[in-house]
Short mmCIF file of C-alpha atoms and ligand atoms in Angstrom, two decimals:
data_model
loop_
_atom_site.label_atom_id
_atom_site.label_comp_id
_atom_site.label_asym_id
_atom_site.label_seq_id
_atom_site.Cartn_x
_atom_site.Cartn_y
_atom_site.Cartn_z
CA UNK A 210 -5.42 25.00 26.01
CA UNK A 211 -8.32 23.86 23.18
CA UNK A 212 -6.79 22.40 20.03
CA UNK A 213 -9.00 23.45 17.27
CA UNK A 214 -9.36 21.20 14.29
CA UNK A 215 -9.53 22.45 11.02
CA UNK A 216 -10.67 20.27 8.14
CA UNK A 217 -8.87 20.65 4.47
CA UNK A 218 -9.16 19.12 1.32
CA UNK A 219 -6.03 19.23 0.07
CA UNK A 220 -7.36 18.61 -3.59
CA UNK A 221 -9.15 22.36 -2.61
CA UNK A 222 -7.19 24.12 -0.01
CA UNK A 223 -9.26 26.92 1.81
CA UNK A 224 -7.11 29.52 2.08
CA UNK A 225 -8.51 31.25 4.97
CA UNK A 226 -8.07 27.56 6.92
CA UNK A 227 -4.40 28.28 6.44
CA UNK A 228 -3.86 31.30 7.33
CA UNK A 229 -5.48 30.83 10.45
CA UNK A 230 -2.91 28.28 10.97
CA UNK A 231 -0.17 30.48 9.44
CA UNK A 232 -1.04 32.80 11.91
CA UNK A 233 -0.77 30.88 14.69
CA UNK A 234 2.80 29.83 13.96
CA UNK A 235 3.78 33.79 13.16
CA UNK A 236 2.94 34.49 16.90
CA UNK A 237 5.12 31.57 17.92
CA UNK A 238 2.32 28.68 18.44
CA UNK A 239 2.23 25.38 17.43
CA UNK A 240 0.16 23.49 14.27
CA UNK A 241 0.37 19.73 13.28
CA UNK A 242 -0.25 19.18 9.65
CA UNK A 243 -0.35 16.48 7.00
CA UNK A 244 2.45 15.82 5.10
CA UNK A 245 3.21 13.07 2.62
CA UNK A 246 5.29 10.88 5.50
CA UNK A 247 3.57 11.64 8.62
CA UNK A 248 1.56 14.41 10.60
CA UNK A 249 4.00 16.67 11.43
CA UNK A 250 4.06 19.26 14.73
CA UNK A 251 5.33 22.21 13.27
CA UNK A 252 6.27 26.03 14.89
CA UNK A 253 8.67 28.89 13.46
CA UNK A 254 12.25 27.34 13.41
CA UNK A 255 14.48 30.41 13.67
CA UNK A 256 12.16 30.96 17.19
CA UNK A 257 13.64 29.31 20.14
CA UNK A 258 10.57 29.90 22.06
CA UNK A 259 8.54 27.36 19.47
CA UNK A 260 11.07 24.64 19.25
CA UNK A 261 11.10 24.84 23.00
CA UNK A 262 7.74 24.67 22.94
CA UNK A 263 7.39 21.69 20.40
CA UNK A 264 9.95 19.73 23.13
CA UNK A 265 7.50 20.07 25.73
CA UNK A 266 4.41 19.17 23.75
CA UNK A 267 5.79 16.87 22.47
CA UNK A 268 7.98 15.08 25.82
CA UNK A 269 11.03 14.86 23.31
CA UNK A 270 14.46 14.72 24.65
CA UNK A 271 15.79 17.84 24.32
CA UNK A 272 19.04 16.33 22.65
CA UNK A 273 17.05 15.04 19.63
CA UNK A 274 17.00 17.88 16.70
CA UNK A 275 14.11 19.02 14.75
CA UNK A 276 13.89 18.53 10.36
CA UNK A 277 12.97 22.69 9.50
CA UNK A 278 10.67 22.19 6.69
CA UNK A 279 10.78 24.81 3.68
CA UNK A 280 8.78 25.14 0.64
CA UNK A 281 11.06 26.84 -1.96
CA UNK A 282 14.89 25.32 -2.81
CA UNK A 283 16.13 29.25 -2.28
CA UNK A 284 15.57 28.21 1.65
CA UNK A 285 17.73 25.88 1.86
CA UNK A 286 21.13 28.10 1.40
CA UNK A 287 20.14 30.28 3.94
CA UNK A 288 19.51 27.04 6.79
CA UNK A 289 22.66 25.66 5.66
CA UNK A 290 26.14 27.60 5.66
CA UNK A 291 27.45 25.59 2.80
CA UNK A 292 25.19 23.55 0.24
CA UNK A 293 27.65 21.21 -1.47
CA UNK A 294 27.11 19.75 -5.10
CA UNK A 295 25.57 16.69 -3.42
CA UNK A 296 22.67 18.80 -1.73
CA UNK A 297 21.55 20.29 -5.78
CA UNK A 298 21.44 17.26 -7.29
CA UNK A 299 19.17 15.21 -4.08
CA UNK A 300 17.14 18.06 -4.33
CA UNK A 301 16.68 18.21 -8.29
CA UNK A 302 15.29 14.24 -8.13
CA UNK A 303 13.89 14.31 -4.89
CA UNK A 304 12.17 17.58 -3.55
CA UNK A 305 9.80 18.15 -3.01
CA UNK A 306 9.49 15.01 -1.17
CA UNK A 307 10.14 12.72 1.40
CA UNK A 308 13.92 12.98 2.04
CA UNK A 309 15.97 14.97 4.91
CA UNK A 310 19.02 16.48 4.33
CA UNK A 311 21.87 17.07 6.94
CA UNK A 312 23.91 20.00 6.13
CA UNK A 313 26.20 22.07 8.16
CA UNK A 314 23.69 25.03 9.77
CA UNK A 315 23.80 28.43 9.32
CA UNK A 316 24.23 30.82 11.89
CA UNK A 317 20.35 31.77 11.83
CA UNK A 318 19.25 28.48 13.18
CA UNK A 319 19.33 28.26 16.99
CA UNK A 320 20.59 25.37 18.95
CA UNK A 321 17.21 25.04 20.24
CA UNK A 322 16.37 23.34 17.08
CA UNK A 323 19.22 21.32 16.22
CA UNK A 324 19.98 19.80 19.93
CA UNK A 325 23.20 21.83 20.17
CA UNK A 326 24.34 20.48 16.69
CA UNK A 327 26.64 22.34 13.88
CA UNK A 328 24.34 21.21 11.45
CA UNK A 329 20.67 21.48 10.48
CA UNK A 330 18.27 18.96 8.99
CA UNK A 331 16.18 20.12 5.82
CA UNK A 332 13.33 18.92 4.25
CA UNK A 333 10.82 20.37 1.12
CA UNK A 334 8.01 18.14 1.91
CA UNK A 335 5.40 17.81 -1.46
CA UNK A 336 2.09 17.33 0.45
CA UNK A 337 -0.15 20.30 -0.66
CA UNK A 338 -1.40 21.22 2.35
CA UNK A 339 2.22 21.80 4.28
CA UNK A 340 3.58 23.35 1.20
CA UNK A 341 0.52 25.91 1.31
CA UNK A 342 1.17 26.36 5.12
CA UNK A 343 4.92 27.02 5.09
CA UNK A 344 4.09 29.16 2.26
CA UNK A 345 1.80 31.33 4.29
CA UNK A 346 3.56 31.40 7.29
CA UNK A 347 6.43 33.24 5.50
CA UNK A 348 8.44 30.64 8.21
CA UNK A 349 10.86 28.05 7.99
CA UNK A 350 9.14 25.38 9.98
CA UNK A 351 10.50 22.88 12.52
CA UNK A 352 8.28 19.49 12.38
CA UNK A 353 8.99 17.09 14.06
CA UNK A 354 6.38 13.89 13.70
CA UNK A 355 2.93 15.19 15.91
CA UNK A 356 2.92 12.13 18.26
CA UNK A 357 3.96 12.20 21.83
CA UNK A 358 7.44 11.13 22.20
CA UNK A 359 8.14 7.28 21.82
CA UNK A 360 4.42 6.70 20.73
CA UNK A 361 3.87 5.63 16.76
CA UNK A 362 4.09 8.43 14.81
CA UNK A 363 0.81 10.10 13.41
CA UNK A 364 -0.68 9.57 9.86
CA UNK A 365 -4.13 10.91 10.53
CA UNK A 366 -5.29 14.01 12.57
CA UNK A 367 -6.93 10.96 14.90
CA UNK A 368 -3.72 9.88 16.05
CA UNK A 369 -2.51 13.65 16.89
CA UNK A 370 -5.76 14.47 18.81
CA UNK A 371 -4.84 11.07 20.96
CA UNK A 372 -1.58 12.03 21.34
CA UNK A 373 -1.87 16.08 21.60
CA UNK A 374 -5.43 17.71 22.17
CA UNK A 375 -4.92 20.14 24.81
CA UNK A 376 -1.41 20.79 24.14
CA UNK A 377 -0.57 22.83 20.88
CA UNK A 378 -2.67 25.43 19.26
CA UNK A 379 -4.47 23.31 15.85
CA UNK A 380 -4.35 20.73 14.18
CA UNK A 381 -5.03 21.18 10.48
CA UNK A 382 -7.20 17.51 9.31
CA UNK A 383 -6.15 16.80 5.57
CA UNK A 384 -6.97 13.13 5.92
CA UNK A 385 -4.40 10.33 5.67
CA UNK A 386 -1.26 10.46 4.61
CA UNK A 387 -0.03 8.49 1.53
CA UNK A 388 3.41 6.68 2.64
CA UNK A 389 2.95 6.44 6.38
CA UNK A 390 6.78 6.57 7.43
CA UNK A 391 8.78 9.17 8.09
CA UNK A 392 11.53 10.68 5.35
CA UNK A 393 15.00 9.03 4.19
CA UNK A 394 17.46 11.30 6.19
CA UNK A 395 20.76 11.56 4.44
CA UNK A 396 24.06 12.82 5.93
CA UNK A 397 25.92 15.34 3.63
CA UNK A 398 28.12 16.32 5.91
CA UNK A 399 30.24 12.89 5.53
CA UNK A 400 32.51 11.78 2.81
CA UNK A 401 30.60 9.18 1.89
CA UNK A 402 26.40 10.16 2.01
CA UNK A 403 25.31 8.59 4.67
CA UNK A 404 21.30 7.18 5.99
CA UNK A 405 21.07 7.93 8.91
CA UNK A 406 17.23 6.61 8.86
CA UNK A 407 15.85 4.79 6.11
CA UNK A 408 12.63 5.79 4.57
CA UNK A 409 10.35 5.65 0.99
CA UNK A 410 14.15 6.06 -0.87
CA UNK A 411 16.31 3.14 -0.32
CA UNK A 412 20.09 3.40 -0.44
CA UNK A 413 20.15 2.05 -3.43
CA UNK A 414 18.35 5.48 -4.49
CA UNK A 415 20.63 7.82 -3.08
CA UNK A 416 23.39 5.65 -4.71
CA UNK A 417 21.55 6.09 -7.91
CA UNK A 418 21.42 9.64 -7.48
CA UNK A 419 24.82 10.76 -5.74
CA UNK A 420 27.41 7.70 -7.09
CA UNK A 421 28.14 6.72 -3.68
CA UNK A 422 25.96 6.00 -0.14
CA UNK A 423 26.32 4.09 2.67
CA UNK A 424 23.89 3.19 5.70
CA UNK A 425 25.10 4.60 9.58
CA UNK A 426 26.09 1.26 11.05
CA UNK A 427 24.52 2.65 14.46
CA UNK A 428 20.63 1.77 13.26
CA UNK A 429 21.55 -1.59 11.21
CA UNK A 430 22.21 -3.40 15.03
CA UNK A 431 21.43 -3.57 18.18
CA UNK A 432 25.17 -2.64 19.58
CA UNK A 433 25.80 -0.26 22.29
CA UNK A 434 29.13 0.32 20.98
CA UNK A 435 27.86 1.64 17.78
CA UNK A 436 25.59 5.10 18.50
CA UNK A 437 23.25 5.71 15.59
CA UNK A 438 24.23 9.50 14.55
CA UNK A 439 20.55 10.55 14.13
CA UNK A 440 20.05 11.18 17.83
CA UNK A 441 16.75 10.13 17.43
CA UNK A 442 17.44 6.99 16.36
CA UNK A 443 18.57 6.07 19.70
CA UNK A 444 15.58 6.14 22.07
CA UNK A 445 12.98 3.57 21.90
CA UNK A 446 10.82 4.74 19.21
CA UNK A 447 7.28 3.60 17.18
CA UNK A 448 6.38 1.62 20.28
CA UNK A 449 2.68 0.82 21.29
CA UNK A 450 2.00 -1.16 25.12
CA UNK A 451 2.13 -3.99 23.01
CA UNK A 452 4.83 -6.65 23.84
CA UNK A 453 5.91 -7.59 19.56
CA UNK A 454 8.59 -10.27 19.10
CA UNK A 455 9.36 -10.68 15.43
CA UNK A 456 9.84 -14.03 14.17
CA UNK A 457 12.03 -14.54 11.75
CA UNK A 458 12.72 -18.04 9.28
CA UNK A 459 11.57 -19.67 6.07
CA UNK A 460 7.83 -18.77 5.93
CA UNK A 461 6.26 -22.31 6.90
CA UNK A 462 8.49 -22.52 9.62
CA UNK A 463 7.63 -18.77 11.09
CA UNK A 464 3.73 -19.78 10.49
CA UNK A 465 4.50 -22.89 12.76
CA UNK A 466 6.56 -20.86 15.23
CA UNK A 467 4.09 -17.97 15.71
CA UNK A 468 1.32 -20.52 16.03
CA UNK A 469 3.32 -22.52 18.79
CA UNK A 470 3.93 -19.38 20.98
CA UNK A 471 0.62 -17.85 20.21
CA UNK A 472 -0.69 -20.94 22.03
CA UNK A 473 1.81 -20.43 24.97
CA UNK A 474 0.63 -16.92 25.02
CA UNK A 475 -3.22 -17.46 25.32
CA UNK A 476 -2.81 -20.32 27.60
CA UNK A 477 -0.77 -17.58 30.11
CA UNK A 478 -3.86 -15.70 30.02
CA UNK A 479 -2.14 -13.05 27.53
CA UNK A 480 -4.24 -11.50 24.82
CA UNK A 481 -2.22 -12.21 21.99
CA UNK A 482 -2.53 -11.46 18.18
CA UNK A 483 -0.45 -12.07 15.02
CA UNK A 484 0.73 -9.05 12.91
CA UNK A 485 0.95 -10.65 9.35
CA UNK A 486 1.23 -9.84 5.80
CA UNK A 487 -2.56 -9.92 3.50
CA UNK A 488 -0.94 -13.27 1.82
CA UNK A 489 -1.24 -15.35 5.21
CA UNK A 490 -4.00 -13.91 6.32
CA UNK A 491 -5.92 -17.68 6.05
CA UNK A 492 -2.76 -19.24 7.55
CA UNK A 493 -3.57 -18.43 11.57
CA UNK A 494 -6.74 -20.13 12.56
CA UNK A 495 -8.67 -19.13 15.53
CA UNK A 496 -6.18 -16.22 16.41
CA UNK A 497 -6.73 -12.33 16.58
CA UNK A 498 -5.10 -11.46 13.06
CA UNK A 499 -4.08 -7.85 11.92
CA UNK A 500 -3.38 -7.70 8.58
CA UNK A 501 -0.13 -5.37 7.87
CA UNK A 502 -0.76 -5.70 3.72
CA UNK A 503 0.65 -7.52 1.16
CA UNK A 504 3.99 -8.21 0.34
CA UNK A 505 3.39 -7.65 -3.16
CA UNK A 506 2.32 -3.93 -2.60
CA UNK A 507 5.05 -2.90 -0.08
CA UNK A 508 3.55 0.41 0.07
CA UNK A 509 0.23 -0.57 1.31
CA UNK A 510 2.65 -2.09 4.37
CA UNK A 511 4.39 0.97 5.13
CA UNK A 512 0.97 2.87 4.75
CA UNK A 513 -0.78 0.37 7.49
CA UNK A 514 1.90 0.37 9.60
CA UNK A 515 1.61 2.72 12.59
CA UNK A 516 -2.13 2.60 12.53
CA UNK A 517 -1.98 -1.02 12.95
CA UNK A 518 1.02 -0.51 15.86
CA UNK A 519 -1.96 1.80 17.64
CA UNK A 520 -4.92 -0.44 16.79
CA UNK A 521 -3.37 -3.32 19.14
CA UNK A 522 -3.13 -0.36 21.88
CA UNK A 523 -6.94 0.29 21.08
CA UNK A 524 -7.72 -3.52 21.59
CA UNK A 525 -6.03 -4.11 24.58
CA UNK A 526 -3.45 -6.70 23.16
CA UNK A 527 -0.91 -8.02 25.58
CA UNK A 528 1.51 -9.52 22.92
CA UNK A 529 1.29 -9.42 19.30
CA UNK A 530 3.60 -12.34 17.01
CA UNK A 531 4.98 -10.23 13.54
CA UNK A 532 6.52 -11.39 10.60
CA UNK A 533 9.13 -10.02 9.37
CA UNK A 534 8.80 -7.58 5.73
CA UNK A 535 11.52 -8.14 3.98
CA UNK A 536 10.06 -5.92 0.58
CA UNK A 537 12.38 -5.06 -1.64
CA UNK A 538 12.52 -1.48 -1.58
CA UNK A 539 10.38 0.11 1.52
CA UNK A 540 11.68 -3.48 3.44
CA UNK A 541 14.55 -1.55 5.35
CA UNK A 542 12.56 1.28 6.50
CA UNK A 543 9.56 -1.31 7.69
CA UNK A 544 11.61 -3.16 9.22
CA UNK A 545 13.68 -0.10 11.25
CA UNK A 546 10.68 0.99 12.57
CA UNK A 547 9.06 -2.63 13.53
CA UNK A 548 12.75 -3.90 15.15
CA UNK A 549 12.22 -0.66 17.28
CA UNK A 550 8.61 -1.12 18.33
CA UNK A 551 9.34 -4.27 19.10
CA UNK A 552 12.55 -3.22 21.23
CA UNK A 553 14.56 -5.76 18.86
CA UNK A 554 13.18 -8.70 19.97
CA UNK A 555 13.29 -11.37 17.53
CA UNK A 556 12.66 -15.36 17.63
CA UNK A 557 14.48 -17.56 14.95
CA UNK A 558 11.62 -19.60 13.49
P1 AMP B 649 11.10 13.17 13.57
O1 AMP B 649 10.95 14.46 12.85
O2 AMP B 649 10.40 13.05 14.87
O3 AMP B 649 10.76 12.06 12.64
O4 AMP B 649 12.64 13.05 13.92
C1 AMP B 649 13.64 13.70 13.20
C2 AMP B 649 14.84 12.81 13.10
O5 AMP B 649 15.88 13.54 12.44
C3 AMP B 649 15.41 12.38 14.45
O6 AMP B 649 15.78 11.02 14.42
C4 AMP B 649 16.61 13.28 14.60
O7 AMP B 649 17.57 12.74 15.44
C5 AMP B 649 17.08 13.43 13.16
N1 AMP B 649 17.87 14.66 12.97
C6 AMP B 649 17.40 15.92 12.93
N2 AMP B 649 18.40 16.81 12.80
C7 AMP B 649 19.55 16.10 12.74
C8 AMP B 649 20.92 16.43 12.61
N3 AMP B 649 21.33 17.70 12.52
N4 AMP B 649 21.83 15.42 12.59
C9 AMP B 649 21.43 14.14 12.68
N5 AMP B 649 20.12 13.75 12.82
C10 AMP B 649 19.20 14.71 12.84
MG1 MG B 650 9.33 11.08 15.29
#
């Protein structure tokens, strides 16, 4: 099939852009579209047919559910078949936004879309250019990030022609997006609220927020016996050919360590780069150096993050030495998604 790419300001949406794409997911087809975490692959989430189809573009586990995606709060009582206190209040600070919510489903949404599970996940994104889409569509849509299964995900319409030209029906180009990780998902369905995958709002948000939250033990270690209850959260995620060890210690010490093994590296023949943050940049002589941002604007971090995780794919690195991110607030979610791409490996300095 030919993907057709469709540029869109999202300062000045053209309307007839989206409702060629709005179209397109009416008669069951797929479009990936900008939001404010990531590109997003979306199709009609009460249609089996498209979240079938988004598995296959896609080469996601069929076991690993789909966020629907709606762009007015009345939505989200007729996804879920209860919407407790909890649910009002996330969505009165947060939505439109970048959080998920995990609510029992309703009888409307097919298993197809949850991966056989009671409940549904539902976000009201803020990005312009979905809202105008879901809008038009007249659809709840399923969305899952636009990048083939286990690569980084998306945050420009580059990455999802890499990933999916010749697979789904458009791609709508809005440029980059803004925080460059995917949503907070939080479990309502618990006692306590639960993360199940940290994102831009920390626990210490949703705590803020709710009175109470707590973060699924299953994605704070690596531990078999503990199974992360976001099924995707188990597969080896964010990942580029890259080998990444993190390397972890008091900062001089990690500078000496990455410089040690960097030199093991090269010497093996292995084309090897360090993945560091804009204050060290001048710390690494002589080695290839990618620049992650600076500590001191976390979200400049998160922003960089997956297109840096591609950009050693598009240089042919072998291995690539990180530091670790510890930010305060975005430093969870950076580091979920770097401990997976790098398949938890980490070297005390
Ligand atoms: P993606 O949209 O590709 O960023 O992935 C969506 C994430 O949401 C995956 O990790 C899913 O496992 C998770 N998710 C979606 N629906 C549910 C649900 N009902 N319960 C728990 N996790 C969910
Ligand atoms: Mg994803």
């Amino acid at each position: 099939m030919e993907t057709i790419v469709r540029r869109i300001d999202p300062r000045r949406i053209d309307p007839s852009a989206v409702e060629e794409a709005a179209c397109v997911l009416r008669r069951g087809g797929l479009v990936a579209f900008p939001t404010e975490t990531v590109y997003g692959l979306g199709g009609d989430a009460l249609d089996p047919g498209a979240s079938a189809a988004i598995y296959a573009a896609k080469g996601r586990p069929s076991d690993n559910p789909l966020i629907v995606h709606i762009a007015d709060l009345s939505a989200l009582e007729r996804l879920a078949s209860s919407v407790p206190d909890a649910a009002w209040r996330l969505a009165k600070a947060c939505w439109p936004g970048p959080l998920t919510m995990i609510l029992p489903k309703a009888a409307c949404v097919p298993d197809q879309t949850t991966g056989g599970l009671p409940t549904v996940a539902v976000r009201f994104p803020s990005h312009p250019v979905a809202r105008a889409l879901i809008e038009a569509s007249g659809r709840y849509i399923a969305a899952p990030s636009a990048n083939t299964s286990g690569r980084p995900s998306p945050t420009c319409a580059r990455h999802v022609e890499e990933d999916l030209s010749g697979r789904i029906d458009m791609i709508l180009d809005g440029g980059e997006c803004e925080i460059g990780l995917e949503s907070t998902i939080v479990d309502l369905t618990e006692d306590v609220p639960t993360i199940l995958r940290p994102g831009y709002y920390a626990e210490a948000d949703i705590r803020r927020i709710l009175g109470s939250a707590r973060t699924d033990p299953g994605i704070l270690r690596e531990d078999s016996n503990v199974r992360p209850k976001a099924p995707g959260m188990r597969y080896r995620h964010y990942a580029p050919r890259a080998k990444i060890v993190i390397v972890e210690g008091k900062p001089d010490d990690v500078v000496r360590a990455i410089l040690t093994e960097v030199r093991k590296e090269t010497a093996a023949g292995r084309k090897t780069a360090v993945l560091c943050c804009g204050e060290h940049e001048g710390l690494y002589p002589d080695v290839r150096i990618f620049s992650a941002g600076h500590l001191a604007r976390e979200e400049e971090i998160a922003h960089n993050l997956y297109t840096t995780l591609r950009r050693f794919d598009e240089e042919g690195i072998d291995t690539v030495y990180s530091e670790a991110f510890e930010t305060p607030s975005l430093g969870s979610a950076i580091m979920n998604r770097l401990l997976k791409a790098a398949g938890h490996t980490v070297l005390p300095a």
